[in-house]
mmCIF file of C-alpha atoms in Angstrom:
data_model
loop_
_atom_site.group_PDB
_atom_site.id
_atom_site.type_symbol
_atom_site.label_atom_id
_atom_site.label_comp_id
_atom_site.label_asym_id
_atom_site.label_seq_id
_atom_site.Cartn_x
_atom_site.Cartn_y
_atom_site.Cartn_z
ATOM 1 C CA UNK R 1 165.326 156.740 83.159
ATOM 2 C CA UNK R 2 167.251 156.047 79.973
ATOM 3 C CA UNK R 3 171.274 154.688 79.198
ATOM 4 C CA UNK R 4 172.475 158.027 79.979
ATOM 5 C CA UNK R 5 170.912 158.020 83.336
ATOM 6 C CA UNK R 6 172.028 154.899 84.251
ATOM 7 C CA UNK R 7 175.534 155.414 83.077
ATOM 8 C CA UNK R 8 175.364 158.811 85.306
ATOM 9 C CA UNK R 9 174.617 156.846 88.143
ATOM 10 C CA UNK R 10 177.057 153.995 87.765
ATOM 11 C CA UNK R 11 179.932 156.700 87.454
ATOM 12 C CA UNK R 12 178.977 158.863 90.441
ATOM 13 C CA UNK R 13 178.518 155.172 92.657
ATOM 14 C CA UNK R 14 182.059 154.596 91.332
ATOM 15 C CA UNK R 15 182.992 158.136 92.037
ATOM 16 C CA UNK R 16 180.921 160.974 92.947
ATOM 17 C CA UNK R 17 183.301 163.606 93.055
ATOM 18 C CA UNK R 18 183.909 163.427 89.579
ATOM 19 C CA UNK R 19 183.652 166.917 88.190
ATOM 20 C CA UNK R 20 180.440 167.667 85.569
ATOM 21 C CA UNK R 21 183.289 168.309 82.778
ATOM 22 C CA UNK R 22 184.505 164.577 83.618
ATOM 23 C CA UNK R 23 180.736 163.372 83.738
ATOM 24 C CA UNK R 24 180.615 164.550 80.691
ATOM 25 C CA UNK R 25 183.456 163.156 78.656
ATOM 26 C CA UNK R 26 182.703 159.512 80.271
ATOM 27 C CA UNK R 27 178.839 160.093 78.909
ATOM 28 C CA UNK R 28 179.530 161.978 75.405
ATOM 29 C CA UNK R 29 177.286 164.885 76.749
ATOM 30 C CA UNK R 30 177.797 168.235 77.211
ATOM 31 C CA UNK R 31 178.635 169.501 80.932
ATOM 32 C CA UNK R 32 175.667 171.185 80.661
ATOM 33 C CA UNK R 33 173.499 168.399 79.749
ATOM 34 C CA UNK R 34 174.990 166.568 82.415
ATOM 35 C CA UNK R 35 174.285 169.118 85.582
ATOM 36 C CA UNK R 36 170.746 168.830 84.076
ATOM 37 C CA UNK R 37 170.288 164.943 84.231
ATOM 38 C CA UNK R 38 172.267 165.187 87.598
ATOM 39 C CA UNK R 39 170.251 168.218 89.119
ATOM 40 C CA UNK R 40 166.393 165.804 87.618
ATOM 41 C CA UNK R 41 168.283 162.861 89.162
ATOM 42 C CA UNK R 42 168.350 164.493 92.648
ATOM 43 C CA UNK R 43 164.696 166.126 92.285
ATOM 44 C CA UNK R 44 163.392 162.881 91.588
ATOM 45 C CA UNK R 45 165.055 161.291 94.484
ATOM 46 C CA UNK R 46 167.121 158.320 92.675
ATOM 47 C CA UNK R 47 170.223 160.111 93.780
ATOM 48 C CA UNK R 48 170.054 160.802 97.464
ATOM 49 C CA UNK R 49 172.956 162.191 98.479
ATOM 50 C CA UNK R 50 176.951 161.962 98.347
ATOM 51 C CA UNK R 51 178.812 159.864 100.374
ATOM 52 C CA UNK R 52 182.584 159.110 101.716
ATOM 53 C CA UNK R 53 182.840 154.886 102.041
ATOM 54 C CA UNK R 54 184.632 154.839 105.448
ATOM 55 C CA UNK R 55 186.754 151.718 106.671
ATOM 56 C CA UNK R 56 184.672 151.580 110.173
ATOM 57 C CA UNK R 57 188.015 149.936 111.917
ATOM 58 C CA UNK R 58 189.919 152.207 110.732
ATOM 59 C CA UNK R 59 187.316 154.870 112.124
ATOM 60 C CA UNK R 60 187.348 153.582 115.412
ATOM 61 C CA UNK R 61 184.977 150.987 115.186
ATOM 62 C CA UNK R 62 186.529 147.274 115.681
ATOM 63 C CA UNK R 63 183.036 145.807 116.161
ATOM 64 C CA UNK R 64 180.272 145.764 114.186
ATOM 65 C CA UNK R 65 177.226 143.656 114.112
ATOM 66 C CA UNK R 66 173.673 142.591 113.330
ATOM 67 C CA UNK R 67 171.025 142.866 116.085
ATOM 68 C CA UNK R 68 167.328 141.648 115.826
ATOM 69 C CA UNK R 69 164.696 142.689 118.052
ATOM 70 C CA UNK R 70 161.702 141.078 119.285
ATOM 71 C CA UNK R 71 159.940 144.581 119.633
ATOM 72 C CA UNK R 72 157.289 144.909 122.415
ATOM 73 C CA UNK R 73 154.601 146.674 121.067
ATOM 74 C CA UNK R 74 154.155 150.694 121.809
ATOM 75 C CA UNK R 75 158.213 150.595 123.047
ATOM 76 C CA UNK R 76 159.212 149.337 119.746
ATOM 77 C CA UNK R 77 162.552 150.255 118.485
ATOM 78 C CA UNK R 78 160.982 151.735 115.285
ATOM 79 C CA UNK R 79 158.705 154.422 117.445
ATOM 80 C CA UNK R 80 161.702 155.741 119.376
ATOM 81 C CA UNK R 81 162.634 158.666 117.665
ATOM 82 C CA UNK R 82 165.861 158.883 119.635
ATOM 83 C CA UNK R 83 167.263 155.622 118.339
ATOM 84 C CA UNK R 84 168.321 155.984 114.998
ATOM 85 C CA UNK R 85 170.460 159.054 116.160
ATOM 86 C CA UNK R 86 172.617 156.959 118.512
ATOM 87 C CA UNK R 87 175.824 156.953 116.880
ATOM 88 C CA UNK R 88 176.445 153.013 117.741
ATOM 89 C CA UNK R 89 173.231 152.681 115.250
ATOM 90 C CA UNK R 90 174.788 152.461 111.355
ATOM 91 C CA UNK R 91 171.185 151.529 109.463
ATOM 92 C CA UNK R 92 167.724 150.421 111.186
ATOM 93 C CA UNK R 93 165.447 148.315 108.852
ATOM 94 C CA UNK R 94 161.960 146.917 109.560
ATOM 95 C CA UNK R 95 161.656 143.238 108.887
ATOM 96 C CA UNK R 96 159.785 140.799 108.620
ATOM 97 C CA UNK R 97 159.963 137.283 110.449
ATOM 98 C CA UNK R 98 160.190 137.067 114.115
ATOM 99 C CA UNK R 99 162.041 139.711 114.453
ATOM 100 C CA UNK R 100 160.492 143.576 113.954
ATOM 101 C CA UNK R 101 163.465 144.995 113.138
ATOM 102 C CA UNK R 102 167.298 144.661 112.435
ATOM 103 C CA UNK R 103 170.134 147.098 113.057
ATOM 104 C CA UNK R 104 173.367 147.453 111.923
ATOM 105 C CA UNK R 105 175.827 148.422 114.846
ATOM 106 C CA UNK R 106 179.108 149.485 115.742
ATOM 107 C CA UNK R 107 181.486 149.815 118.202
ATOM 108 C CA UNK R 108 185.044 150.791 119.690
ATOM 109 C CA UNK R 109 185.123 147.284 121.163
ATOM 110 C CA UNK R 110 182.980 144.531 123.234
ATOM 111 C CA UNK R 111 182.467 146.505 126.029
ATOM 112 C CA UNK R 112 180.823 148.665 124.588
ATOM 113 C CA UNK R 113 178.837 146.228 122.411
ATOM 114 C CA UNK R 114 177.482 144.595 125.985
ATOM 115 C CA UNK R 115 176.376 148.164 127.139
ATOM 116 C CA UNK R 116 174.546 148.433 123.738
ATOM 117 C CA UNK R 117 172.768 145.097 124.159
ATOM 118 C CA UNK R 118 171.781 145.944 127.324
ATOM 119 C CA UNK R 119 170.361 149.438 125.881
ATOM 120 C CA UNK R 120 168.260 147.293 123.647
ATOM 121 C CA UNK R 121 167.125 145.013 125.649
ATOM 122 C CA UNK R 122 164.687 147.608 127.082
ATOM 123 C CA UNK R 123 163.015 147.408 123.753
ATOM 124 C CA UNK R 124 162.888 143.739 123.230
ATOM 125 C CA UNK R 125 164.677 140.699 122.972
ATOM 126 C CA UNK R 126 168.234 142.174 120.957
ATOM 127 C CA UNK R 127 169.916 138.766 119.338
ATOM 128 C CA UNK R 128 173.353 139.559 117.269
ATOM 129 C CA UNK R 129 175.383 138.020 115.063
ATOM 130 C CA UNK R 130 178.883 139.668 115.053
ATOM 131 C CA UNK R 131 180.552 140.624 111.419
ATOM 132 C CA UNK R 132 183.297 138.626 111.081
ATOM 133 C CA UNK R 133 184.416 140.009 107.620
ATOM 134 C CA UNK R 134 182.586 141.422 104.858
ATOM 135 C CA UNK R 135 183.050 140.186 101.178
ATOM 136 C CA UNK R 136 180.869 142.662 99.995
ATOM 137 C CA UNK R 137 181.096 145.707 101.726
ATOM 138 C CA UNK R 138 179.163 148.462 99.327
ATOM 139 C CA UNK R 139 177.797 147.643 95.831
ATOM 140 C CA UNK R 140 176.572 150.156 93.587
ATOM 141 C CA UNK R 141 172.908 149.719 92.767
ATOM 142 C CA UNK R 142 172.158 148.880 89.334
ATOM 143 C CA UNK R 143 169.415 151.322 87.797
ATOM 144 C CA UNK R 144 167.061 149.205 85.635
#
C-alpha cells in the first residue's frame, strides 16, 4: 500500500460515493487508474464494503449499550449462529478479560433493553453499561 492508496481510502471513509472522476481529481490520477487501485483495494480486502453512517435515534433506536458476557462454555454467545443476526445486536467482539465477549446493542427503548438482557442471560452473565453520548462516533481508519 503506497500514498495513493492511502489517500484513496481516506477520501472514500470521508465519502464513498464520490464518483471515480472525483477520486481522481482529489488523487491526480486518471479515473482509470483509480477504478484499478479501488477494484485491488476490494480484492485484497482493505476495503470491505460501503456504508451509510446512520444516527441510531434518529433510526428508531433511543438506547444503545455495551453488554459483557460471562459465556458458559458450549452455549457461548460466540457459537450461536443465530445471534449476530438479531437486529438488537450492532457488532459482537470476542474479548479478553472476564468477560468472553462484548456486544454492542440497541434498542427502541428500556423495555425492550430488559427483554434483551433477559435473552442473554441464557448465555451467561450479560452486564451493560448504557451509552450516554458518544464523542466519537465513527473514525476513519488510518492506513499505515
Amino acid at each position: 500500500m503506497d500514498a495513493v492508496d492511502r489517500l484513496l481510502l481516506a477520501e472514500l471513509q470521508a465519502d464513498a460515493r464520490l464518483s471515480y472522476n472525483e477520486l481522481s481529481r482529489r488523487v491526480n490520477l486518471s479515473a482509470p487508474a483509480v477504478a484499478e487501485r479501488v477494484r485491488r483495494l476490494e480484492a485484497d480486502g482493505v476495503i470491505t464494503g460501503y456504508h451509510a453512517h446512520v444516527d441510531p435515534a434518529r433510526a428508531g433506536t433511543a438506547v444503545t449499550a455495551l453488554v459483557s458476557i460471562q459465556c458458559y462454555g458450549p452455549r457461548c454467545v460466540l457459537k450461536d449462529p443465530d445471534v449476530p443476526t438479531w437486529p438488537e445486536v450492532f457488532q459482537l467482539h470476542r474479548v479478553t478479560g472476564g468477560a468472553c465477549c462484548t456486544l454492542l446493542v440497541g434498542v427502541p427503548n428500556m423495555v425492550a433493553f430488559e427483554q434483551l438482557i433477559d435473552r442473554l442471560g441464557a448465555y451467561g452473565q450479560p452486564s451493560s453499561s448504557m451509552i450516554l453520548s458518544s464523542p466519537v462516533p465513527w473514525r476513519a481508519v488510518v492506513a499505515r
